[in-house]
Structure formats: C-alpha cells, structure tokens
Amino acid sequence: MERVLAYTSQQLALYMKENQFNQLYEHIWMFQYVTEEECQLIQNPVTIDSQIKSIDLMHFGWNIGNAFGKPRLQTATFIKKVFAHYSP
C-alpha cells in the first residue's frame, strides 16, 4: 500500500488540491479491499487539474490496479467513479 500511495503522490499531488488529494487517498485505501460492485457505489469523486489527460488517468489506474492484483474491469470502474468530474 505504501508504494501505491507514494506513486499516487508522485504522479498526481501537483494536480490536485489538498482536500481532493486526501479524498483520493481514502478511495485508494478502500480500492485494495473492494469488489467491482462496491466500486460502483463510490461517492465523492475527486477533481483534478485539466493538465492531466485521460491517458494519464488510464495509466495511473492500470498501475495501481496491477499493484493490488485487480481485474481490468474493476480498475476501470474505480477510475471512472473516482474521477467522475474529470473533463479534459
């Protein structure tokens, strides 16, 4: 988990407000334990700077999903729900 949070900080901290970043940490902490169905229930999506592109979020999702051994569909659902406010 520490590696995933360090990676998250390295990749996204500069593109988010502190409260949004803290919310993202909470979502990631939960992601390691939940099922795809539970990912569908995620509330409170985070807001991220438009400098981050869709491909960046997909790459980020793949990396954390891979670290947790999550299936691609579950990872995609997680990213879609957590970054629901994202618009490039």
mmCIF file of C-alpha atoms in Angstrom:
data_model
loop_
_atom_site.group_PDB
_atom_site.id
_atom_site.type_symbol
_atom_site.label_atom_id
_atom_site.label_comp_id
_atom_site.label_asym_id
_atom_site.label_seq_id
_atom_site.Cartn_x
_atom_site.Cartn_y
_atom_site.Cartn_z
ATOM 1 C CA MET A 1 0.000 0.000 0.000
ATOM 2 C CA GLU A 2 2.817 2.410 0.818
ATOM 3 C CA ARG A 3 4.245 2.044 -2.689
ATOM 4 C CA VAL A 4 0.856 2.788 -4.258
ATOM 5 C CA LEU A 5 0.374 5.892 -2.115
ATOM 6 C CA ALA A 6 3.923 7.091 -2.840
ATOM 7 C CA TYR A 7 3.299 6.557 -6.569
ATOM 8 C CA THR A 8 -0.002 8.442 -6.309
ATOM 9 C CA SER A 9 1.692 11.346 -4.573
ATOM 10 C CA GLN A 10 4.471 11.444 -7.149
ATOM 11 C CA GLN A 11 2.077 11.358 -10.110
ATOM 12 C CA LEU A 12 -0.899 13.449 -9.015
ATOM 13 C CA ALA A 13 -0.147 15.663 -5.987
ATOM 14 C CA LEU A 14 0.752 18.688 -8.091
ATOM 15 C CA TYR A 15 -2.537 18.483 -9.985
ATOM 16 C CA MET A 16 -4.980 18.365 -7.085
ATOM 17 C CA LYS A 17 -5.999 20.494 -4.133
ATOM 18 C CA GLU A 18 -5.020 19.015 -0.791
ATOM 19 C CA ASN A 19 -8.568 18.089 0.253
ATOM 20 C CA GLN A 20 -9.147 16.347 -3.094
ATOM 21 C CA PHE A 21 -5.845 14.515 -2.777
ATOM 22 C CA ASN A 22 -6.780 13.313 0.718
ATOM 23 C CA GLN A 23 -10.098 12.061 -0.658
ATOM 24 C CA LEU A 24 -8.232 10.196 -3.403
ATOM 25 C CA TYR A 25 -6.057 8.512 -0.759
ATOM 26 C CA GLU A 26 -9.227 7.327 1.006
ATOM 27 C CA HIS A 27 -10.605 5.930 -2.251
ATOM 28 C CA ILE A 28 -7.342 4.111 -2.975
ATOM 29 C CA TRP A 29 -7.208 2.686 0.543
ATOM 30 C CA MET A 30 -10.717 1.293 0.019
ATOM 31 C CA PHE A 31 -9.940 0.066 -3.529
ATOM 32 C CA GLN A 32 -7.491 -2.536 -2.301
ATOM 33 C CA TYR A 33 -10.321 -4.366 -0.462
ATOM 34 C CA VAL A 34 -13.499 -3.876 -2.512
ATOM 35 C CA THR A 35 -15.212 -5.743 -5.331
ATOM 36 C CA GLU A 36 -16.261 -4.286 -8.672
ATOM 37 C CA GLU A 37 -19.838 -3.967 -7.426
ATOM 38 C CA GLU A 38 -18.609 -1.980 -4.439
ATOM 39 C CA CYS A 39 -16.602 0.276 -6.760
ATOM 40 C CA GLN A 40 -19.916 1.199 -8.395
ATOM 41 C CA LEU A 41 -21.018 2.679 -5.057
ATOM 42 C CA ILE A 42 -18.150 5.165 -4.744
ATOM 43 C CA GLN A 43 -19.384 8.584 -3.726
ATOM 44 C CA ASN A 44 -17.470 11.871 -3.661
ATOM 45 C CA PRO A 45 -15.462 11.839 -6.884
ATOM 46 C CA VAL A 46 -12.317 13.950 -6.862
ATOM 47 C CA THR A 47 -11.424 16.911 -9.041
ATOM 48 C CA ILE A 48 -8.112 17.030 -10.865
ATOM 49 C CA ASP A 49 -6.410 19.689 -12.978
ATOM 50 C CA SER A 50 -7.160 19.554 -16.698
ATOM 51 C CA GLN A 51 -3.412 19.258 -17.413
ATOM 52 C CA ILE A 52 -3.885 15.566 -16.640
ATOM 53 C CA LYS A 53 -5.141 13.755 -19.729
ATOM 54 C CA SER A 54 -7.385 10.695 -19.997
ATOM 55 C CA ILE A 55 -4.410 8.548 -20.961
ATOM 56 C CA ASP A 56 -2.622 9.662 -17.777
ATOM 57 C CA LEU A 57 -5.576 8.516 -15.668
ATOM 58 C CA MET A 58 -5.766 5.218 -17.543
ATOM 59 C CA HIS A 59 -2.051 4.639 -16.973
ATOM 60 C CA PHE A 60 -2.392 5.577 -13.301
ATOM 61 C CA GLY A 61 -5.352 3.214 -12.906
ATOM 62 C CA TRP A 62 -3.566 0.348 -14.610
ATOM 63 C CA ASN A 63 -0.555 0.774 -12.325
ATOM 64 C CA ILE A 64 -2.485 0.825 -9.059
ATOM 65 C CA GLY A 65 -4.856 -1.928 -10.198
ATOM 66 C CA ASN A 66 -1.876 -4.067 -11.124
ATOM 67 C CA ALA A 67 -0.253 -3.393 -7.732
ATOM 68 C CA PHE A 68 -3.409 -4.619 -5.976
ATOM 69 C CA GLY A 69 -3.977 -7.531 -8.372
ATOM 70 C CA LYS A 70 -7.323 -6.114 -9.502
ATOM 71 C CA PRO A 71 -9.055 -7.125 -12.754
ATOM 72 C CA ARG A 72 -9.046 -4.508 -15.522
ATOM 73 C CA LEU A 73 -12.808 -4.011 -15.414
ATOM 74 C CA GLN A 74 -12.768 -3.316 -11.689
ATOM 75 C CA THR A 75 -9.886 -0.870 -12.135
ATOM 76 C CA ALA A 76 -11.713 0.897 -14.967
ATOM 77 C CA THR A 77 -14.848 1.172 -12.832
ATOM 78 C CA PHE A 78 -12.805 2.576 -9.959
ATOM 79 C CA ILE A 79 -11.144 5.236 -12.145
ATOM 80 C CA LYS A 80 -14.451 6.153 -13.790
ATOM 81 C CA LYS A 81 -16.171 6.657 -10.424
ATOM 82 C CA VAL A 82 -13.291 8.370 -8.609
ATOM 83 C CA PHE A 83 -12.572 10.814 -11.436
ATOM 84 C CA ALA A 84 -16.214 11.285 -12.485
ATOM 85 C CA HIS A 85 -15.785 15.091 -12.536
ATOM 86 C CA TYR A 86 -12.884 14.855 -14.968
ATOM 87 C CA SER A 87 -13.324 16.668 -18.252
ATOM 88 C CA PRO A 88 -10.276 17.343 -20.424
#
